[in-house]
Coordinates of C-alpha atoms and ligand atoms in Angstrom, one line a residue:
M168 CA -48.5 143.9 119.0
M169 CA -48.2 147.4 117.2
T170 CA -49.0 150.7 118.6
G171 CA -51.6 153.0 117.0
Q172 CA -48.9 155.0 116.1
Q173 CA -46.6 152.2 114.9
Y174 CA -49.6 151.2 112.7
K175 CA -49.4 154.2 111.0
E176 CA -46.0 154.4 110.6
S177 CA -45.8 151.0 109.1
L178 CA -47.2 151.9 106.3
N179 CA -44.8 153.9 104.6
D180 CA -43.7 151.2 103.1
G181 CA -43.7 152.7 99.4
R182 CA -46.7 151.1 98.5
A183 CA -48.2 152.3 95.5
T184 CA -51.2 153.9 95.9
Y185 CA -53.3 156.2 93.8
F186 CA -56.4 159.0 94.7
A187 CA -58.1 161.3 92.5
G188 CA -55.4 161.3 90.1
R189 CA -51.9 160.9 91.7
R190 CA -50.0 158.9 93.7
V191 CA -50.3 159.5 97.7
I192 CA -47.1 159.7 99.5
D193 CA -48.2 161.4 102.6
F194 CA -51.4 159.9 103.9
D195 CA -51.6 163.5 106.6
E196 CA -53.0 165.2 103.3
V197 CA -55.4 163.2 102.8
P198 CA -58.3 163.0 104.8
A199 CA -60.1 160.1 103.2
F200 CA -57.3 158.3 104.2
S201 CA -55.6 159.5 107.3
T202 CA -59.4 160.3 109.3
P203 CA -59.9 156.6 109.1
R204 CA -56.2 155.8 109.6
G205 CA -57.3 157.2 113.0
H206 CA -60.0 155.3 114.0
I207 CA -58.1 152.2 113.1
A208 CA -54.8 153.7 115.2
D209 CA -57.0 154.1 118.3
S210 CA -58.4 150.2 118.0
Y211 CA -54.5 149.2 118.0
D212 CA -54.3 151.8 121.5
L213 CA -57.0 149.6 122.8
F214 CA -56.0 145.9 122.6
Y215 CA -51.7 146.8 122.3
R216 CA -49.6 144.7 125.6
P217 CA -46.3 144.9 125.2
E218 CA -45.4 140.7 125.9
P219 CA -43.7 139.7 122.9
D220 CA -45.7 136.3 122.4
A221 CA -49.4 139.1 123.0
V222 CA -52.0 138.8 120.5
N223 CA -55.0 140.5 120.3
P224 CA -57.5 138.1 121.2
M225 CA -60.2 139.8 118.7
F226 CA -58.2 137.1 115.7
Q227 CA -59.2 133.8 118.1
A228 CA -60.9 131.7 116.3
P229 CA -64.6 131.7 118.7
E230 CA -64.5 128.4 120.4
S231 CA -68.0 128.1 122.0
K232 CA -71.4 129.9 120.1
D233 CA -71.3 132.6 122.9
E234 CA -67.2 133.5 121.9
L235 CA -68.8 133.7 118.7
R236 CA -72.0 135.8 119.8
D237 CA -70.1 138.1 121.9
R238 CA -67.7 138.7 118.7
I239 CA -70.1 140.6 116.3
P240 CA -70.4 143.6 118.6
Q241 CA -67.2 143.1 120.2
L242 CA -65.8 144.3 116.5
M243 CA -68.6 146.6 115.4
A244 CA -67.4 148.5 118.1
L245 CA -64.1 148.8 116.4
D246 CA -63.1 150.3 113.2
E247 CA -64.1 148.7 109.4
V248 CA -60.4 147.1 109.0
T249 CA -60.1 145.1 112.0
Y250 CA -63.4 144.0 111.4
L251 CA -62.3 142.8 107.9
T252 CA -59.2 141.1 109.4
Y253 CA -61.5 139.0 111.4
Q254 CA -63.6 138.1 108.2
C255 CA -60.1 137.3 106.5
Q256 CA -58.7 135.2 109.1
M257 CA -61.9 133.4 110.0
T258 CA -62.0 132.7 106.1
L259 CA -58.6 131.5 105.9
T260 CA -59.3 129.3 109.1
T261 CA -62.9 127.7 107.6
A262 CA -61.4 127.3 104.6
A263 CA -58.8 125.2 105.9
S264 CA -61.0 123.6 108.2
R265 CA -63.0 122.6 104.7
L266 CA -59.7 121.3 103.0
R267 CA -58.3 119.7 105.4
S268 CA -58.6 116.1 104.6
V269 CA -58.3 116.7 100.5
A270 CA -55.2 119.6 100.7
P271 CA -52.9 118.9 103.5
E272 CA -49.7 120.6 102.2
M273 CA -51.9 123.8 101.7
T274 CA -54.3 124.1 104.6
A275 CA -50.7 123.7 107.0
R276 CA -49.3 126.7 105.0
I277 CA -52.6 128.8 105.9
D278 CA -52.1 127.5 109.4
R279 CA -48.5 128.6 109.8
Y280 CA -49.7 131.9 107.4
V281 CA -52.3 132.9 110.1
A282 CA -50.6 132.2 113.4
D283 CA -47.9 134.9 112.0
A284 CA -50.2 137.3 110.5
R285 CA -51.7 137.5 114.4
R286 CA -48.5 137.6 116.0
R287 CA -46.9 140.3 113.5
D288 CA -50.4 141.8 114.0
I289 CA -50.9 142.8 110.7
R290 CA -54.8 144.6 109.2
M291 CA -56.2 142.6 105.8
V292 CA -58.5 143.4 103.5
E293 CA -60.5 140.7 101.5
C294 CA -59.8 140.6 98.0
I295 CA -62.4 138.5 96.1
T296 CA -64.5 140.9 93.3
D297 CA -62.3 140.3 89.8
A298 CA -62.8 142.9 87.1
K299 CA -64.7 140.1 85.2
G300 CA -65.3 140.7 81.8
H301 CA -68.3 139.6 79.9
R302 CA -70.4 138.3 82.7
G303 CA -71.7 134.9 80.2
R304 CA -68.3 134.1 79.3
R305 CA -65.9 131.8 81.3
P306 CA -62.2 133.2 82.7
Q307 CA -60.3 131.5 79.5
D308 CA -63.5 132.2 77.4
Q309 CA -62.9 136.2 77.7
D310 CA -61.2 138.3 75.0
D311 CA -59.1 139.2 77.6
Q312 CA -57.3 136.3 79.4
D313 CA -56.8 139.0 82.7
A314 CA -60.2 139.4 83.4
Y315 CA -59.9 137.4 86.1
V316 CA -56.7 137.0 88.7
R317 CA -54.4 134.2 87.5
V318 CA -51.2 132.5 87.2
V319 CA -49.4 133.8 84.9
E320 CA -45.6 132.1 85.7
R321 CA -44.6 129.3 88.1
R322 CA -41.2 129.3 89.4
D323 CA -39.3 127.1 91.5
D324 CA -39.6 129.5 94.5
G325 CA -43.3 131.2 93.5
I326 CA -46.3 132.6 91.2
V327 CA -46.1 135.2 89.2
V328 CA -49.9 136.6 89.2
R329 CA -51.8 139.4 87.0
G330 CA -55.6 140.9 86.9
A331 CA -57.2 143.3 89.3
K332 CA -59.8 143.2 92.1
L333 CA -62.4 145.7 92.2
H334 CA -64.0 147.2 95.0
I335 CA -61.8 146.3 97.5
T336 CA -62.8 148.4 101.1
G337 CA -60.2 149.3 103.3
T338 CA -56.9 148.7 100.8
P339 CA -54.3 152.0 101.3
L340 CA -55.4 151.1 105.1
A341 CA -53.9 147.3 105.4
H342 CA -50.8 145.5 105.2
E343 CA -51.8 142.7 103.1
L344 CA -54.3 141.3 100.8
L345 CA -56.2 138.0 101.2
V346 CA -56.6 137.1 97.2
M347 CA -59.3 134.4 96.4
P348 CA -61.4 133.2 93.5
T349 CA -64.5 135.2 93.2
K350 CA -66.4 132.1 92.3
A351 CA -66.1 128.3 91.5
M352 CA -64.0 126.8 89.0
K353 CA -63.6 124.3 86.3
P354 CA -60.9 121.8 85.0
G355 CA -59.1 123.8 82.5
E356 CA -59.3 126.8 84.2
E357 CA -56.2 126.0 87.4
D358 CA -54.6 129.0 86.3
Y359 CA -57.4 131.1 88.0
A360 CA -57.8 128.5 90.8
V361 CA -55.4 130.9 92.7
A362 CA -55.9 132.4 96.4
F363 CA -53.1 133.8 98.5
A364 CA -51.8 136.9 100.6
V365 CA -49.6 139.8 99.5
P366 CA -48.3 142.7 101.1
M367 CA -49.1 146.3 99.8
S368 CA -45.5 146.8 99.2
A369 CA -44.8 143.5 96.5
P370 CA -43.7 145.4 93.4
G371 CA -46.2 145.6 90.4
L372 CA -49.2 145.6 93.0
M373 CA -51.3 149.0 92.5
S374 CA -54.6 150.7 94.2
V375 CA -57.0 152.9 93.2
S376 CA -58.8 154.6 95.6
T377 CA -62.3 156.6 96.0
S378 CA -64.3 157.6 99.2
F379 CA -67.8 159.2 100.3
H380 CA -65.0 160.6 102.8
P381 CA -67.2 164.4 103.1
T382 CA -65.9 167.9 103.5
G383 CA -67.6 170.5 105.6
H384 CA -68.7 170.4 109.4
P385 CA -68.4 167.4 111.0
A386 CA -72.2 167.9 112.3
D387 CA -73.2 168.1 108.5
Y388 CA -71.9 164.2 108.3
P389 CA -72.1 162.7 111.9
V390 CA -72.6 159.4 110.2
S391 CA -70.2 159.2 107.5
G392 CA -67.0 160.9 109.1
R393 CA -67.1 158.6 111.7
L394 CA -67.6 155.4 109.0
S395 CA -65.7 156.4 105.6
L396 CA -63.3 153.8 104.7
P397 CA -61.8 154.1 100.7
D398 CA -62.5 151.7 98.4
S399 CA -60.3 150.5 95.7
F400 CA -59.3 149.0 92.4
V401 CA -56.5 146.7 93.1
I402 CA -54.2 146.1 89.6
F403 CA -51.6 142.5 89.8
D404 CA -48.7 144.0 87.2
D405 CA -47.2 140.7 87.4
V406 CA -46.8 140.3 91.5
F407 CA -44.6 137.4 92.6
V408 CA -46.0 135.4 95.4
P409 CA -43.4 132.9 97.6
Y410 CA -44.8 129.6 98.1
E411 CA -45.1 130.1 101.7
R412 CA -47.9 132.6 101.1
V413 CA -50.3 130.7 98.3
F414 CA -53.0 128.7 99.4
L415 CA -54.3 127.5 95.7
D416 CA -52.8 126.9 93.2
G417 CA -54.9 125.2 90.4
Q418 CA -56.8 123.0 92.4
T419 CA -60.2 123.9 90.5
S420 CA -62.1 121.7 93.2
S421 CA -61.3 123.5 95.8
A422 CA -61.8 127.1 94.5
A423 CA -65.4 127.6 96.2
V424 CA -64.5 126.7 99.2
F425 CA -62.5 129.9 99.2
A426 CA -65.3 131.7 97.8
H427 CA -67.7 130.1 100.0
S428 CA -66.0 130.4 103.5
L429 CA -65.4 134.6 102.5
G430 CA -69.0 134.8 101.9
L431 CA -70.0 133.0 105.1
W432 CA -67.9 135.5 107.4
E433 CA -68.5 138.6 105.1
R434 CA -72.2 138.1 105.2
L435 CA -72.1 138.0 109.2
G436 CA -70.6 140.9 109.4
G437 CA -72.8 142.7 106.5
T438 CA -75.9 141.3 108.1
S439 CA -75.0 142.4 111.9
L440 CA -74.3 146.7 110.1
M441 CA -77.7 146.0 108.8
V442 CA -79.4 144.6 112.0
Q443 CA -78.1 147.8 113.5
Q444 CA -79.1 149.9 110.2
A445 CA -82.6 149.3 111.0
D446 CA -82.8 149.7 114.4
E447 CA -81.7 153.0 113.6
I448 CA -84.0 153.9 110.9
A449 CA -86.5 153.0 113.1
G450 CA -85.3 155.1 115.4
L451 CA -84.8 157.8 113.2
A452 CA -88.4 157.7 112.1
Q453 CA -89.6 157.7 115.5
L454 CA -87.2 160.5 116.5
I455 CA -88.7 162.9 113.2
A456 CA -91.6 161.9 113.6
E457 CA -91.6 163.5 117.0
A458 CA -89.9 166.7 115.9
N459 CA -92.5 167.1 113.3
G460 CA -95.6 166.7 115.0
V461 CA -96.7 163.6 112.8
D462 CA -96.2 160.7 115.3
G463 CA -100.1 160.8 116.1
Y464 CA -101.3 160.2 112.6
G465 CA -102.3 156.6 111.5
H466 CA -100.4 156.3 108.5
V467 CA -97.0 157.5 110.1
R468 CA -97.5 154.9 112.7
E469 CA -98.3 151.8 110.0
K470 CA -94.8 153.1 108.5
I471 CA -93.0 153.2 112.0
A472 CA -94.8 150.0 112.7
E473 CA -93.2 148.2 109.7
L474 CA -89.7 149.5 109.9
T475 CA -89.9 147.4 113.9
M476 CA -90.9 144.3 112.2
H477 CA -88.5 144.6 109.3
A478 CA -85.6 145.5 112.3
T479 CA -86.9 142.8 114.4
L480 CA -87.1 139.8 111.7
L481 CA -83.5 140.5 110.8
R482 CA -82.8 140.6 114.3
A483 CA -84.1 137.4 114.5
G484 CA -82.4 136.0 111.1
L485 CA -79.1 137.1 113.0
E486 CA -80.0 135.2 116.2
A487 CA -80.8 132.4 114.3
A488 CA -77.7 132.4 112.5
L489 CA -75.6 132.1 116.0
A490 CA -78.1 130.1 117.5
N491 CA -77.7 127.0 114.9
A492 CA -73.8 127.8 114.8
E493 CA -71.9 124.8 113.5
R494 CA -68.6 123.3 115.4
S495 CA -66.3 122.7 112.6
E496 CA -63.8 119.7 112.3
D497 CA -61.0 122.0 113.9
G498 CA -63.5 122.6 117.1
F499 CA -64.3 126.7 116.2
Y500 CA -67.8 127.5 115.7
F501 CA -69.0 129.2 112.6
P502 CA -72.6 130.5 111.7
S503 CA -75.6 128.5 109.9
E504 CA -75.0 129.4 106.3
L505 CA -78.7 129.1 106.2
Y506 CA -79.7 132.0 108.3
T507 CA -76.8 134.3 107.6
N508 CA -77.8 133.9 103.9
A509 CA -81.4 134.4 104.6
A510 CA -80.9 137.3 106.9
R511 CA -78.2 138.6 105.0
Y512 CA -80.6 138.8 101.6
L513 CA -83.9 139.9 103.3
A514 CA -81.9 142.6 104.8
A515 CA -80.7 144.1 101.3
A516 CA -83.8 142.6 99.8
G517 CA -85.7 145.5 102.2
F518 CA -83.5 148.5 102.7
S519 CA -85.1 150.9 99.9
A520 CA -88.5 150.2 101.6
A521 CA -87.4 151.1 104.7
V522 CA -85.4 153.9 103.8
Q523 CA -88.6 155.1 101.9
K524 CA -91.1 155.1 105.0
L525 CA -88.0 157.1 106.7
Q526 CA -87.7 159.4 104.3
D527 CA -91.3 159.7 103.8
I528 CA -92.4 160.4 107.3
A529 CA -89.4 163.4 107.7
G530 CA -90.1 165.4 104.7
G531 CA -87.8 167.6 102.1
S532 CA -85.7 169.4 104.2
V533 CA -83.9 165.3 104.3
A534 CA -82.5 167.5 101.1
T535 CA -82.3 170.6 101.5
V536 CA -81.8 171.1 105.3
P537 CA -79.1 173.8 105.9
S538 CA -75.5 173.4 106.9
M539 CA -74.5 173.5 111.1
L540 CA -72.3 176.0 109.4
D541 CA -75.7 178.2 108.3
L542 CA -77.0 177.7 111.5
D543 CA -74.0 179.2 113.0
N544 CA -73.7 182.3 111.3
P545 CA -74.7 185.3 112.9
D546 CA -77.1 186.8 110.2
V547 CA -78.6 183.8 108.9
G548 CA -78.5 181.6 111.9
P549 CA -81.0 182.7 114.1
F550 CA -83.9 182.5 111.2
V551 CA -82.5 178.9 110.5
E552 CA -83.3 178.4 114.2
K553 CA -86.3 180.5 114.1
Y554 CA -88.4 178.3 111.1
M555 CA -86.6 174.8 111.5
S556 CA -88.0 174.7 115.4
T557 CA -92.0 173.1 115.5
S558 CA -92.7 174.5 118.4
T559 CA -91.3 175.2 122.2
E560 CA -90.3 171.5 122.8
V561 CA -88.3 171.1 119.7
S562 CA -85.5 173.3 118.8
G563 CA -84.4 174.4 115.3
R564 CA -80.8 173.0 116.3
Y565 CA -82.2 170.0 117.2
R566 CA -84.4 169.0 114.2
V567 CA -81.1 170.2 111.9
Q568 CA -79.0 167.6 113.2
L569 CA -82.2 165.3 113.1
F570 CA -82.0 166.0 109.6
H571 CA -78.2 165.4 108.7
A572 CA -78.1 162.4 110.2
I573 CA -81.0 161.0 108.0
K574 CA -79.8 162.8 105.0
D575 CA -75.7 161.4 105.5
L576 CA -77.4 158.1 106.4
T577 CA -80.2 158.1 103.2
A578 CA -79.6 160.7 101.0
D579 CA -76.3 162.3 100.5
K580 CA -73.2 160.8 99.0
Y581 CA -72.3 158.0 101.9
G582 CA -76.5 157.1 101.3
G583 CA -75.8 156.7 98.0
W584 CA -73.1 154.4 98.5
W585 CA -75.0 152.1 101.1
H586 CA -77.8 151.6 98.5
V587 CA -75.2 150.1 96.6
V588 CA -73.3 148.2 98.8
N589 CA -76.3 146.6 100.5
L590 CA -77.4 145.6 96.7
H591 CA -73.6 144.1 96.1
S592 CA -71.6 143.5 98.7
G593 CA -71.3 139.8 99.8
G594 CA -71.8 138.4 96.3
G595 CA -74.9 140.6 96.3
L596 CA -78.8 139.3 96.3
Y597 CA -78.4 136.4 93.5
A598 CA -75.3 134.4 95.4
Q599 CA -77.6 134.9 98.8
R600 CA -80.5 133.3 97.1
L601 CA -78.0 130.6 95.7
I602 CA -76.5 129.6 99.2
T603 CA -79.5 129.9 101.0
R604 CA -81.5 127.8 98.2
K605 CA -78.8 125.4 98.9
H606 CA -78.9 125.1 102.6
Y607 CA -82.3 125.1 102.8
D608 CA -84.1 121.8 104.3
M609 CA -86.1 121.1 100.5
T610 CA -87.1 117.8 100.6
R611 CA -88.6 118.0 104.2
A612 CA -90.7 121.0 102.5
K613 CA -91.6 118.8 99.7
A614 CA -93.0 115.8 101.7
L615 CA -95.2 118.5 104.4
A616 CA -96.3 119.1 100.5
R617 CA -96.7 116.2 99.5
R618 CA -98.7 115.0 102.5
V619 CA -101.3 118.9 102.6
A620 CA -101.6 117.1 99.2
G621 CA -102.7 113.6 100.3
L622 CA -99.8 112.7 97.9
P623 CA -97.8 109.5 99.3
D624 CA -94.4 110.3 100.6
E625 CA -91.6 109.8 97.2
G626 CA -90.2 107.1 97.4
Ligands
LIG783 C1 -68.8 149.7 98.3 C2 -68.7 148.5 98.3 C3 -67.1 147.6 99.0 C4 -67.0 146.4 98.5 N1 -66.0 145.7 99.2 C5 -65.2 144.6 98.6 C6 -64.6 144.3 98.8 O1 -64.2 144.3 100.0 N2 -63.8 142.5 98.7 C7 -64.5 142.2 97.2 O2 -64.0 141.3 97.0 N3 -65.4 142.8 96.9 C8 -66.1 144.2 97.8 N4 -67.4 144.2 96.9 C9 -67.6 143.6 95.9 C10 -69.1 143.1 95.6 O3 -69.0 141.6 96.1 C11 -69.6 143.0 94.2 O4 -70.1 144.2 93.5 C12 -70.4 142.0 93.7 O5 -70.1 140.5 93.9 C13 -71.6 142.0 92.5 O6 -70.2 142.0 91.3 P1 -70.0 143.6 90.3 O7 -69.9 144.9 91.3 O8 -69.1 142.7 89.6 O9 -71.5 143.1 89.2 P2 -72.0 142.3 88.3 O10 -71.1 140.8 88.8 O11 -71.7 143.1 87.2 O12 -73.4 142.2 89.0 C14 -74.9 143.0 88.5 C15 -75.6 142.0 88.4 O13 -75.2 140.4 87.3 C16 -76.0 139.4 87.7 N5 -74.4 138.7 87.0 C17 -73.4 139.1 86.9 N6 -72.7 137.6 86.6 C18 -73.5 136.9 86.3 C19 -73.5 135.5 85.8 N7 -72.7 134.8 85.5 N8 -75.0 135.1 86.2 C20 -76.4 135.2 86.8 N9 -76.2 136.5 87.2 C21 -75.0 137.4 87.2 C22 -75.2 139.5 89.0 O14 -75.5 138.7 90.1 C23 -75.8 141.2 89.9 O15 -77.1 141.3 89.9 C24 -67.9 145.6 97.4 C25 -68.8 145.8 96.2 C26 -69.4 147.7 96.8 C27 -70.0 148.2 96.1

C-alpha cells in the first residue's frame, strides 16, 4: 500500500496535464490540484498498512447487503477520487460477472487487473463520455471518425486508440483511467467497442482540466473549498494499450454491459450524495428561517415541509435500492437497478425546485453577503456585524457564515457546477428514465390496469 506522501510523489510520473493554458509540472503551484491531492493523501494515510500483502478494505466487493449499505457512508466520508476508484473497480467486477459466460478470456483479464490495481493501491477515474460529434449520428457516420474513442491499429501486443473523453472528474489526481464505450454499439462499430485501463503517463495521453476551486477566505467557501476536484478533457492521441489491459475489443454485443455497469455504481454514488445534499438544503432552510425570524410564517413552514418530503423520499429510494440489492453470480452484492435509477432521477429532477425554496426563504444576501474578510476588517467589520445581526440571539457573524454556506452550495461557481452535474452526471436524466423503464414491472402494472378497467387478463 502507499502512504499519503508516496501517493503525492507517485503523481510525478511525466503525465501531460494542462490547466489554465499551461502544462502543470509542479502540482504544489496549483491549489486546484494540490488541495484535493491533500485530501486524497489523507485517505491513503487512514488505511495504510505496511504488510506487503495489505490492501485497502474499502475496495473489496461487498459480500452482503449490510456490507453494501455500510460502504457508502464510509466512502462518502473520504475523498471523491477514492470513491471513484471504488466505482471503477465495482464496474469492472460487475461487468466481469455479467460477461463471464460469453467472454471468459476477457473477464479473466479483468479479474487479474482488478486484483493488481488493489495490490498496487492505485486510484482510478472513469472515462465514459465521448466527444460524440453530431448527437443524431452513429459513431461511424460522423464527419470526424474520432468523435468516439476508437481503435486505429491492432498490433501483436496491443491496440492503439484515438479520440477524447470529456468532463472526466479527478483525472490529474488519479494513476489510471478506466475507459469504456459511452453506449451500446452495433455490428459494424467494432472499432468503437473498446474498453481498457491506461496509466496517466502513457505517451500520447493528455488532459486539460478546469476547476471550481475557490480563491479567497476559506470561510467564504465552506463547501467548495473542501470538495473541489478538477474535471478534465482527456485526449488520446494514438495511445498504445497492451492486451493485458484491454477488456473489450470489437465485441459490440458486450459494449453496453460496461456502460450499464458503470451507470449503476455511478448512480448509487450520485444518489447517496444527493440524499445528503437534500438534508443539508432542508437544514439550511430551517436555520436561515430561524436566523431571519421568518420560521413561524405559514408559507415558509410549507416550503420547509416540502423540502423535508423531498429529502425523505430520496432517502427512501436509496434505502429501497439497498434493501433490494441482488447477489451476482460471482457472489457480491449490487444495488437494485430500478430503485437506484428512479431515486437518482428524482433527486436530479427536483434539485432546482429545492434550491429555489431555500433561496426564496433566505433572501438576497445569498447573492450579496459580504466576505468574511470584510467582517474581519476593523473599519467596516463592526458595521457588517451590526447590520447582519437580526436580534441579540443571532449575531451578524453567524448569519454571514450561513449565507456563505448557502451561496457556495447553490449560487456561486460551485452551486452553478452542481446544477449542471446533477442533471448530466450518471448519463443524464434521459438515461435514468430509460433504465428505470427497462426494470419497471410494466406487465404487472398492465394486469392491474386491466383489472381496474374490468378487462380480461391478457393472453
Ligand atoms: C461536472 C461533470 C462531471 C462529470 N464527470 C464525468 C466523469 O467523471 N466521467 C464521465 O465519463 N463522464 C462524466 N460526466 C459526463 C456526463 O455523464 C455527461 O455530461 C452526460 O452523459 C451528458 O453528455 P454530454 O455532456 O455530452 O451532453 P449531450 O449528450 O450533448 O446531452 C445533452 C442533451 O441531449 C440529449 N441527447 C444527446 N444525445 C441524444 C440521443 N442520441 N438521443 C436522445 N437524446 C440525446 C441528452 O439526453 C441531453 O438531454 C460529467 C459531467 C459533468 C457535468
